[in-house]
XYZ file of C-alpha atoms in Angstrom:
692
model
C -9.732 35.501 -13.733
C -10.359 35.169 -10.011
C -8.520 33.555 -7.109
C -9.600 32.058 -3.824
C -7.493 31.584 -0.682
C -8.463 29.553 2.373
C -6.388 29.157 5.519
C -7.506 26.800 8.279
C -5.681 27.858 11.442
C -5.260 25.078 14.002
C -3.395 24.001 17.077
C -0.224 22.125 16.073
C -1.122 19.205 13.786
C 0.659 15.859 14.165
C 3.167 15.574 11.309
C 1.727 12.263 10.105
C -1.701 13.848 9.498
C -0.585 16.588 7.126
C -0.239 14.730 3.815
C -3.432 12.700 4.128
C -5.363 15.832 5.122
C -4.164 17.782 2.079
C -4.915 14.775 -0.140
C -8.496 14.689 1.153
C -8.892 18.427 0.593
C -7.585 18.144 -2.972
C -9.867 15.237 -3.819
C -12.921 16.959 -2.355
C -12.458 20.398 -3.872
C -11.492 19.080 -7.320
C -14.578 16.874 -7.404
C -16.878 19.661 -6.245
C -15.571 22.214 -8.733
C -15.916 19.763 -11.603
C -19.402 18.637 -10.591
C -20.535 22.230 -10.129
C -19.234 23.235 -13.579
C -16.573 25.614 -12.288
C -13.411 25.580 -14.415
C -10.088 26.523 -12.814
C -6.448 26.803 -13.819
C -4.733 25.288 -10.799
C -5.275 24.215 -7.201
C -2.345 24.614 -4.807
C -1.938 23.432 -1.239
C 0.409 24.623 1.491
C 0.840 23.685 5.114
C 2.619 24.356 8.365
C 1.974 22.764 11.766
C -0.551 25.536 12.468
C -2.274 26.004 9.140
C -3.669 24.208 6.094
C -3.851 26.415 3.039
C -5.835 26.097 -0.189
C -5.275 28.419 -3.169
C -7.394 28.133 -6.328
C -6.167 30.032 -9.388
C -8.120 30.983 -12.511
C -11.703 30.874 -11.300
C -14.582 32.414 -13.335
C -17.035 34.891 -11.875
C -19.949 32.501 -12.287
C -20.363 28.794 -12.879
C -21.225 27.710 -16.413
C -24.918 27.740 -17.441
C -26.532 24.328 -17.664
C -28.903 23.364 -20.433
C -31.041 20.442 -19.401
C -34.100 18.516 -20.468
C -36.908 17.994 -17.955
C -39.376 15.146 -18.487
C -43.058 15.959 -18.051
C -46.303 14.050 -18.517
C -46.798 11.566 -21.327
C -48.084 12.906 -24.645
C -51.236 10.840 -24.182
C -52.376 12.891 -21.161
C -50.757 16.192 -22.100
C -53.337 17.253 -24.685
C -57.115 16.912 -24.924
C -59.067 15.857 -28.028
C -58.811 19.411 -29.454
C -55.008 19.346 -29.014
C -55.189 21.872 -26.192
C -52.960 21.543 -23.098
C -54.495 19.580 -20.252
C -54.155 20.567 -16.619
C -51.304 18.065 -16.365
C -49.327 19.852 -19.071
C -50.226 23.319 -17.798
C -49.051 22.365 -14.319
C -45.774 21.041 -15.722
C -45.143 24.204 -17.777
C -45.949 26.421 -14.814
C -43.690 24.456 -12.537
C -40.793 24.673 -14.984
C -41.464 28.272 -16.006
C -41.782 27.455 -19.704
C -44.316 28.003 -22.509
C -45.579 25.814 -25.335
C -42.736 27.126 -27.475
C -40.205 25.593 -25.055
C -41.559 22.049 -24.985
C -41.030 19.120 -27.342
C -42.018 15.461 -27.586
C -39.479 12.688 -27.127
C -39.714 8.926 -26.768
C -38.681 7.384 -23.469
C -38.951 3.635 -22.803
C -41.113 3.290 -25.945
C -43.560 5.941 -24.680
C -43.803 9.523 -25.960
C -43.399 12.166 -23.265
C -43.394 15.944 -23.041
C -39.974 17.427 -22.382
C -38.966 20.989 -21.636
C -35.588 22.479 -22.463
C -34.361 24.723 -19.652
C -31.311 26.848 -19.114
C -30.175 26.829 -15.520
C -28.230 30.021 -15.008
C -24.879 29.644 -13.312
C -24.547 30.859 -9.724
C -21.843 33.136 -8.416
C -18.646 31.159 -7.757
C -18.232 33.031 -4.482
C -21.650 31.911 -3.281
C -20.917 28.313 -4.237
C -17.592 28.393 -2.378
C -19.397 29.727 0.703
C -21.409 26.525 0.760
C -18.656 24.164 -0.405
C -15.718 25.137 1.823
C -17.409 24.482 5.195
C -18.588 21.084 3.926
C -15.067 20.282 2.745
C -13.661 21.067 6.202
C -16.311 18.898 7.877
C -15.598 16.017 5.475
C -11.932 15.630 6.482
C -11.339 12.506 8.549
C -8.396 11.667 10.804
C -7.090 8.534 12.536
C -7.876 10.404 15.741
C -10.060 13.501 15.994
C -11.447 15.648 18.791
C -14.242 18.011 19.751
C -13.761 21.315 21.571
C -15.713 24.242 22.925
C -19.077 22.480 22.861
C -19.047 22.194 19.057
C -20.275 19.207 17.057
C -17.410 19.696 14.618
C -14.583 17.152 14.844
C -11.024 17.834 13.684
C -7.524 16.538 14.438
C -6.858 19.635 16.562
C -9.051 22.636 17.460
C -9.584 25.136 14.628
C -8.686 28.586 15.956
C -9.240 30.814 12.928
C -10.319 30.797 9.300
C -9.006 33.136 6.621
C -11.114 33.255 3.454
C -10.432 35.655 0.560
C -11.993 35.815 -2.893
C -9.592 38.150 -4.693
C -9.330 41.170 -2.373
C -12.569 40.599 -0.481
C -13.480 38.467 2.511
C -15.597 35.480 1.547
C -17.321 35.067 4.863
C -18.854 31.872 6.187
C -19.599 30.552 9.646
C -18.263 27.170 10.752
C -20.082 26.495 14.036
C -19.208 29.895 15.419
C -15.788 30.184 13.785
C -16.317 33.062 11.371
C -14.042 33.353 8.340
C -12.218 36.688 8.046
C -9.053 38.206 6.601
C -7.094 37.807 9.850
C -4.271 35.294 10.277
C -1.550 34.672 12.842
C 2.212 34.588 12.528
C 4.746 32.346 14.276
C 3.521 31.420 17.752
C 6.465 33.123 19.510
C 8.099 35.387 16.939
C 5.213 36.737 14.862
C 2.140 38.861 15.350
C -1.046 37.310 16.671
C -3.172 39.571 14.453
C -2.175 40.002 10.815
C -4.689 41.629 8.475
C -4.487 40.385 4.878
C -5.988 42.782 2.337
C -5.325 40.743 -0.794
C -4.056 37.303 -1.711
C -0.753 38.571 -3.108
C 0.371 39.924 0.247
C -0.561 36.762 2.214
C 2.697 34.863 1.703
C 4.885 37.942 2.190
C 3.075 39.006 5.334
C 3.496 35.581 6.896
C 7.168 35.349 5.971
C 7.655 38.747 7.646
C 6.119 37.107 10.715
C 8.426 34.056 10.628
C 6.133 31.653 8.817
C 7.241 29.879 5.630
C 3.912 28.613 4.279
C 5.410 26.757 1.324
C 6.270 23.286 2.601
C 8.663 22.619 -0.301
C 10.556 25.810 0.497
C 10.914 24.805 4.149
C 12.077 21.332 3.171
C 14.769 22.696 0.853
C 15.989 25.114 3.507
C 16.218 22.343 6.116
C 18.053 19.939 3.835
C 20.514 22.518 2.514
C 21.191 23.968 5.977
C 21.723 20.571 7.619
C 24.047 19.353 4.869
C 26.040 22.596 5.085
C 26.536 22.210 8.850
C 27.663 18.587 8.408
C 30.210 19.559 5.746
C 31.597 22.297 7.983
C 32.516 19.558 10.483
C 34.135 17.423 7.792
C 31.263 14.958 7.740
C 28.100 14.031 5.877
C 24.481 14.125 6.911
C 23.059 10.642 7.521
C 20.079 11.508 5.362
C 16.587 10.132 6.011
C 13.770 11.296 3.726
C 11.061 10.239 6.158
C 12.685 12.146 9.011
C 13.134 15.188 6.778
C 9.427 15.115 5.899
C 8.461 14.844 9.553
C 10.666 17.761 10.605
C 9.318 19.842 7.721
C 5.799 19.278 9.017
C 6.533 20.332 12.607
C 8.255 23.689 12.043
C 7.061 26.984 10.551
C 10.372 28.792 10.403
C 13.276 26.308 10.324
C 16.775 27.081 11.516
C 19.208 24.121 11.403
C 21.750 23.853 14.226
C 24.520 21.455 15.209
C 25.404 20.018 18.609
C 28.075 17.719 20.026
C 27.952 14.187 21.368
C 30.382 13.017 24.044
C 33.110 10.853 22.535
C 32.524 8.109 25.109
C 29.153 7.285 23.547
C 30.745 6.497 20.198
C 31.972 3.197 21.647
C 28.369 1.955 21.684
C 26.934 0.112 18.657
C 26.037 2.577 15.933
C 22.284 1.901 16.058
C 22.192 2.521 19.819
C 23.076 6.147 19.113
C 21.146 6.567 15.873
C 17.802 5.305 17.195
C 17.442 7.780 20.087
C 18.652 10.561 17.800
C 16.241 9.887 14.941
C 13.244 8.171 16.493
C 13.007 10.063 19.777
C 14.690 13.439 19.247
C 14.320 13.900 15.473
C 18.045 14.585 15.053
C 20.164 13.808 12.002
C 23.393 11.901 12.819
C 26.632 12.964 11.143
C 28.994 10.350 9.630
C 32.375 10.364 7.956
C 33.075 9.151 4.407
C 33.189 5.539 5.630
C 29.822 5.781 7.380
C 31.259 5.956 10.890
C 29.471 8.190 13.381
C 31.069 11.516 14.218
C 30.470 13.213 17.588
C 27.819 15.575 16.199
C 24.090 15.736 15.651
C 22.038 18.181 13.612
C 18.539 19.285 14.453
C 16.140 22.048 13.445
C 14.782 24.837 15.568
C 11.308 26.250 14.952
C 12.486 29.834 15.070
C 15.319 32.191 14.199
C 18.995 32.212 15.184
C 18.535 34.325 18.299
C 19.976 32.598 21.418
C 20.794 29.590 19.243
C 23.744 28.615 21.434
C 21.421 28.211 24.437
C 19.025 26.073 22.392
C 21.922 23.888 21.218
C 23.094 23.314 24.788
C 19.568 22.335 25.801
C 19.374 19.775 23.022
C 22.813 18.409 23.911
C 21.629 17.947 27.478
C 18.452 16.120 26.453
C 20.291 13.816 24.036
C 23.049 13.228 26.572
C 20.504 11.930 29.083
C 19.051 9.586 26.444
C 22.461 8.254 25.484
C 23.492 7.824 29.103
C 20.437 5.616 29.588
C 21.315 3.673 26.436
C 24.881 3.223 27.642
C 23.667 1.897 30.989
C 21.194 -0.505 29.355
C 23.813 -1.808 26.953
C 26.433 -2.625 29.557
C 23.827 -4.158 31.869
C 22.479 -6.340 29.053
C 25.862 -7.748 28.013
C 26.686 -8.903 31.543
C 25.144 -12.219 30.505
C 25.029 -14.043 27.147
C 21.982 -13.629 24.922
C 20.814 -17.234 25.396
C 20.255 -16.535 29.107
C 17.345 -14.278 28.155
C 15.428 -16.999 26.292
C 13.894 -18.461 29.459
C 12.329 -15.073 30.291
C 10.282 -15.254 27.084
C 7.987 -17.673 28.939
C 6.652 -14.674 30.877
C 5.741 -12.612 27.764
C 2.449 -13.369 25.998
C 2.666 -13.367 22.205
C -1.088 -13.779 21.742
C -3.572 -14.983 24.322
C -4.649 -18.053 22.315
C -1.243 -18.698 20.743
C 0.915 -18.770 23.843
C 4.039 -16.924 24.926
C 7.005 -15.617 22.999
C 8.830 -18.738 24.148
C 6.114 -20.871 22.526
C 6.487 -18.855 19.338
C 10.262 -19.291 19.465
C 9.906 -23.062 19.655
C 7.394 -23.115 16.769
C 9.542 -20.901 14.572
C 12.614 -23.014 15.308
C 10.750 -26.127 14.164
C 9.151 -24.424 11.136
C 12.407 -22.810 9.963
C 14.108 -26.196 10.313
C 11.441 -27.834 8.120
C 11.843 -25.104 5.488
C 15.614 -25.563 5.545
C 15.237 -29.322 5.034
C 12.722 -28.759 2.239
C 15.241 -26.509 0.470
C 18.022 -29.032 1.153
C 20.368 -26.442 2.649
C 23.784 -27.511 3.909
C 24.471 -28.786 7.432
C 26.222 -25.565 8.478
C 23.225 -23.507 7.368
C 20.866 -25.850 9.239
C 22.871 -25.288 12.430
C 22.785 -21.513 11.924
C 19.012 -21.602 11.354
C 18.445 -23.665 14.496
C 20.640 -21.431 16.660
C 19.310 -18.133 15.247
C 15.720 -19.367 15.692
C 16.357 -20.243 19.320
C 17.854 -16.794 20.023
C 15.536 -14.864 17.697
C 13.291 -13.245 20.333
C 15.721 -13.136 23.270
C 16.552 -9.450 22.851
C 12.881 -8.534 23.424
C 13.370 -8.981 27.180
C 16.585 -6.949 27.393
C 16.724 -3.497 28.976
C 17.686 -1.822 25.712
C 14.795 -3.135 23.620
C 12.429 -2.563 26.524
C 13.283 1.146 26.330
C 13.874 1.440 22.582
C 11.527 -1.056 20.914
C 12.745 0.060 17.475
C 15.990 -1.786 18.221
C 14.426 -5.279 18.245
C 16.497 -7.576 16.073
C 19.261 -5.004 15.874
C 20.218 -5.568 19.505
C 19.689 -9.292 19.022
C 22.385 -9.165 16.365
C 24.715 -7.063 18.527
C 24.219 -9.090 21.693
C 24.611 -12.381 19.785
C 27.947 -11.214 18.391
C 28.976 -9.989 21.843
C 28.054 -13.430 23.220
C 30.343 -15.171 20.750
C 27.741 -16.387 18.243
C 29.001 -16.634 14.667
C 28.397 -13.884 12.132
C 25.662 -15.691 10.157
C 23.668 -16.569 13.263
C 23.938 -13.004 14.568
C 22.910 -11.476 11.247
C 19.978 -13.891 10.830
C 18.534 -12.700 14.160
C 18.373 -9.187 12.716
C 17.156 -10.341 9.303
C 14.132 -12.183 10.733
C 12.296 -8.829 10.786
C 13.128 -7.918 7.185
C 11.496 -6.430 5.218
C 9.861 -4.150 7.784
C 8.150 -1.852 5.283
C 7.768 -1.286 1.559
C 11.113 -1.169 -0.276
C 12.999 -2.104 2.886
C 16.153 -4.205 2.655
C 15.770 -7.983 2.361
C 17.717 -10.739 4.160
C 21.167 -11.301 2.677
C 21.803 -14.714 4.249
C 19.989 -17.973 3.547
C 19.560 -18.518 7.289
C 18.082 -15.029 7.702
C 15.722 -15.500 4.754
C 14.425 -18.841 6.062
C 14.060 -17.522 9.622
C 12.172 -14.474 8.337
C 9.796 -16.649 6.297
C 9.275 -18.968 9.270
C 8.603 -16.158 11.740
C 6.121 -14.397 9.451
C 4.364 -17.583 8.381
C 3.962 -18.706 11.986
C 2.183 -15.440 12.778
C -0.063 -15.632 9.703
C -0.989 -19.278 10.350
C -1.724 -18.707 14.027
C -3.805 -15.580 13.578
C -5.869 -17.173 10.797
C -6.322 -20.314 12.898
C -7.944 -18.331 15.724
C -10.161 -16.472 13.258
C -8.616 -12.997 13.289
C -8.236 -12.316 9.577
C -7.584 -8.970 7.910
C -10.833 -7.303 6.832
C -10.999 -4.084 4.824
C -8.626 -1.609 6.427
C -8.320 -3.684 9.612
C -5.093 -5.664 9.887
C -3.966 -5.388 13.528
C -1.195 -7.976 13.215
C 0.154 -6.618 9.908
C -0.523 -9.896 8.107
C -0.659 -8.285 4.651
C 2.762 -6.736 5.186
C 4.152 -10.035 6.465
C 2.739 -11.995 3.509
C 4.269 -9.486 1.099
C 7.544 -9.846 2.979
C 7.503 -13.609 2.457
C 6.756 -13.195 -1.258
C 9.528 -10.630 -1.690
C 12.070 -12.867 0.045
C 11.081 -15.868 -2.083
C 11.437 -13.848 -5.290
C 14.695 -12.206 -4.209
C 16.300 -15.493 -3.145
C 14.786 -17.440 -6.085
C 13.432 -20.051 -3.685
C 11.371 -22.888 -5.123
C 8.897 -23.478 -2.319
C 5.423 -24.981 -2.409
C 3.199 -22.469 -0.649
C 0.696 -25.185 0.201
C 3.373 -27.289 1.885
C 4.675 -24.254 3.767
C 1.204 -23.573 5.154
C 0.843 -27.265 6.031
C 4.132 -27.126 7.935
C 3.008 -24.084 9.935
C -0.481 -25.392 10.751
C 0.749 -28.880 11.696
C 3.132 -27.342 14.227
C 0.262 -25.437 15.879
C -1.649 -28.707 16.178
C 1.359 -30.695 17.416
C 3.000 -28.119 19.702
C 0.042 -26.080 20.978
C -2.827 -28.535 20.543
C -4.719 -25.733 18.814
C -8.171 -26.800 17.592
C -9.543 -25.302 14.364
C -11.069 -26.294 11.024
C -7.790 -27.279 9.408
C -8.783 -27.379 5.748
C -10.934 -24.251 5.956
C -8.098 -22.266 7.551
C -5.584 -23.661 5.061
C -7.761 -22.568 2.105
C -8.229 -19.121 3.648
C -4.469 -18.645 4.020
C -3.761 -19.828 0.457
C -6.451 -17.487 -0.919
C -4.966 -14.677 1.175
C -1.542 -15.271 -0.397
C -3.095 -15.512 -3.882
C -4.509 -12.023 -3.410
C -1.133 -10.639 -2.377
C 0.648 -12.385 -5.283
C -1.910 -11.077 -7.760
C -1.597 -7.477 -6.551
C 2.202 -7.611 -6.420
C 2.548 -9.035 -9.931
C 0.162 -6.428 -11.343
C 2.150 -3.689 -9.554
C 5.254 -5.117 -11.276
C 3.635 -4.356 -14.636
C 2.408 -7.851 -15.492
C -0.882 -7.852 -17.361
C -3.951 -8.695 -15.296
C -5.036 -11.517 -17.631
C -1.547 -13.051 -17.508
C -1.688 -13.068 -13.719
C -5.097 -14.748 -13.920
C -3.704 -17.271 -16.411
C -0.844 -18.394 -14.184
C -2.928 -18.386 -11.012
C -5.519 -20.460 -12.845
C -3.175 -23.454 -12.573
C -2.429 -25.661 -9.576
C 1.099 -24.203 -9.353
C 1.812 -22.779 -5.881
C 5.532 -22.050 -6.261
C 5.669 -18.239 -6.150
C 9.085 -17.911 -7.787
C 8.032 -20.328 -10.513
C 4.807 -18.361 -11.056
C 6.867 -15.207 -11.604
C 9.064 -17.011 -14.162
C 5.949 -18.165 -16.007
C 4.432 -14.695 -15.942
C 7.560 -13.124 -17.409
C 7.837 -15.790 -20.140
C 4.141 -15.539 -20.993
C 4.368 -11.760 -21.097
C 7.054 -11.967 -23.807
C 5.427 -14.895 -25.613
C 2.152 -13.003 -26.079
C 3.929 -10.298 -28.058
C 4.082 -12.698 -31.015
C 1.823 -12.089 -33.993
C -1.081 -14.315 -34.977
C -2.002 -15.712 -31.578
C -5.702 -14.818 -31.750
C -6.744 -18.083 -33.392
C -4.488 -20.066 -31.054
C -6.142 -18.554 -27.980
C -9.559 -19.236 -29.464
C -8.706 -22.899 -30.050
C -7.506 -23.441 -26.481
C -10.506 -21.604 -25.104
C -12.707 -24.202 -26.839
C -10.545 -26.983 -25.386
C -10.856 -25.623 -21.814
C -14.617 -25.108 -22.105
C -15.287 -28.602 -23.422
C -12.838 -30.216 -20.979
C -15.009 -29.044 -18.101
C -17.678 -31.503 -19.267
C -15.308 -34.470 -18.984
C -15.629 -36.759 -15.981
C -12.221 -38.368 -16.562
C -9.109 -37.879 -18.706
C -8.919 -41.578 -19.563
C -8.528 -42.330 -23.305
C -8.880 -45.780 -24.872
C -6.919 -46.005 -28.117
C -9.256 -48.633 -29.600
C -12.230 -46.229 -29.331
C -10.594 -43.615 -31.572
C -12.269 -44.214 -34.935
C -12.185 -40.934 -36.850
C -9.032 -39.935 -38.722
C -8.957 -36.468 -37.101
C -9.200 -37.764 -33.534
C -6.517 -40.372 -34.172
C -4.289 -37.646 -35.604
C -4.947 -35.369 -32.616
C -4.253 -38.195 -30.159
C -0.955 -39.176 -31.777
C 0.205 -35.581 -32.303
C -0.694 -34.688 -28.723
C 1.269 -37.587 -27.235
C 4.323 -36.514 -29.203
C 3.841 -32.876 -28.183
C 3.201 -33.755 -24.538
C 6.612 -35.371 -24.234
C 8.263 -32.213 -25.574
C 6.145 -30.033 -23.300
C 7.143 -32.013 -20.214
C 10.807 -31.796 -21.180
C 10.521 -28.000 -21.547
C 8.696 -27.730 -18.218
C 11.476 -29.635 -16.471
C 13.901 -27.097 -17.898
C 11.560 -24.223 -16.897
C 11.490 -23.168 -20.565
C 7.862 -22.121 -20.419
C 7.889 -20.176 -23.676
C 9.121 -23.275 -25.552
C 6.470 -25.371 -23.831
C 3.871 -22.918 -25.132
C 5.334 -23.143 -28.636
C 4.915 -26.924 -28.509
C 1.294 -26.559 -27.385
C 0.617 -24.121 -30.231
C 1.626 -26.822 -32.713
C -1.604 -28.569 -31.688
C -3.772 -25.799 -33.094
C -4.261 -27.321 -36.541
C -5.123 -30.871 -35.357
C -7.418 -29.325 -32.699
C -9.236 -27.284 -35.342
C -9.555 -30.320 -37.630
C -10.887 -32.358 -34.709
C -13.564 -29.783 -33.837
C -14.487 -29.260 -37.508
C -14.895 -32.949 -38.351
C -15.590 -34.900 -35.180
C -18.797 -34.756 -33.171
C -17.832 -34.965 -29.513
C -21.207 -34.982 -27.779
C -22.570 -38.094 -29.497
C -25.238 -40.394 -28.072
C -22.790 -43.231 -27.594
C -21.650 -42.549 -23.989
C -18.433 -44.554 -24.267
C -17.393 -42.769 -27.456
C -18.357 -39.357 -26.047
C -16.437 -39.878 -22.803
C -13.393 -41.106 -24.723
C -13.345 -37.938 -26.841
C -13.931 -35.750 -23.810
C -11.076 -37.570 -22.086
C -8.730 -36.652 -24.941
C -9.763 -32.998 -24.694
C -9.319 -33.186 -20.910
C -5.761 -34.497 -21.317
C -4.890 -31.594 -23.627
C -6.455 -29.109 -21.193
C -4.617 -30.609 -18.214
C -1.318 -30.408 -20.064
C -1.986 -26.783 -20.960
C -2.687 -26.056 -17.278
C 0.759 -27.356 -16.398
C 2.011 -24.153 -18.080
C -0.840 -21.668 -17.648
C -4.521 -21.264 -18.390
C -4.538 -19.793 -21.901
C -8.329 -19.434 -21.767
C -7.824 -16.530 -19.342
C -5.785 -14.511 -21.861
C -7.635 -11.594 -23.449
C -7.126 -11.243 -27.196
C -5.818 -7.768 -27.982
């Protein structure tokens, strides 16, 4: 079997582009090979900052032959009266390169046509790759791309060379003047600038000899092991960060971990003040002791060997020292005054042109969080903490520290609040307003923090929707999807029984009252509720809840997200029972017929048939039990009570004509069905459930 190796040599790629680029390459090449009938054993991808590598194992020499049928003229015009081929048939056979022995008659759309059976011989796999690989490279898209050297080609960074080998031979192609060869380059400073590769087997060895570890997984393991070893040698532990490790892996070709020192004086600063410059700005790993306290060391990774490592370490210590000196200055300047003194300065910072300043947002959030707290009937102490934390929530945004290190928003609010003498809950809530910041992030631990976070996020969602800037497709400049998911996660985590509709009302009313914002209130409200429905639906499905169950619970008028989750879980278990097919069918008939009812009013004196009287009386008894179960949130028991109506429902449909000519009688019967349907919808919409 054959192998193919491609290396795209580039200027240093941004770390964040690497994974998505390889994913696009994999999707494209897999699709092309399958569509072009080229089997393969395995496709592998490798990368460094300067190269993207594709290796295909187990390729055939040629693509598989294709047997296909080609439709020609209809039988009616293919032969003359003597059964001889007409010019139409002769032209078809000539065009397809076939004879009378190769054709046959087949019906198509109730008309008989001439068909020819042809074998399309497979092309050389090498020739196909010559065409496919350049198109694959051109197809790759980036968040930001560039042109260079007068070419039409766009890429994240200029492509400097292409290596293309089919087994031991060059598979040459021309990509706008960049001609594929068997030449690659080693490490920018330590390796050769001209390495000739004669066969695929020697590619990886030759690059490693030139200080390039092509295998990303190998580099990652070396970095992690080396950094952890250095930390242990100092009696500490690496403050591990998977995302940082991935980023470092993608920016070095030959990693050498190294450790430097931090001046002891900086350890008096809040922990995050040191960690943020280290991780976010310098890509350093902090070192901590067994109790999580920072030690005076940092660990970083050099893109090179150990030569002159001591000089490199000193250079990194100097750079980090300057960063930490700035942080130290900012911190001590900021704490010269209490945090509340910064609130007034928020009037000078625009939150959104049509939605006012950060001070305006602070006042709205304070009012909204207070309403949510009252709705949840929290204690007086919690109300005070919510009010105070809301007032101080954005104050740190105008401090020196957050101005320089924006990643510290909320974190410095917490630190400065504590430094200013605010209580622990208030201080922590200021930090927790931003949680969760990303998928699987931590959630607020305090009630005050949870309510403030919901209020802050909901204020943003309501305001942005009100001015008509809604998320569309991949566009979500204000991160509204993430913020809506954050609200849902907090509600579920804290088991908060909140009416989503009332929450949205709270937020929109405040915009009208406080900002005098003009918009189509009910239209915007519906848009926000539909937006949340979409997020709830996707989240529940991601949690493993069946799609039809999600539809069934969202098909009700229930807008309490935590309650919806309880219902979904109960319904999920309840549907595992045997013999529910006929039950679902019965309630599907109820829901369908109920849609014809204009009212759910039922007059007892108009019930004349035995079966409708029985259904009416049984239903009233069942309804009382259902309501009791609903009050207890025992949704599975409520469903069991509704199931007991199956037999009287079936008897009713089998023996009573609903759609009679007598309008009063018809409406009375429809009203009874409507009552049953409405009661069912207090639990879920069983008509949405798919019978297995």
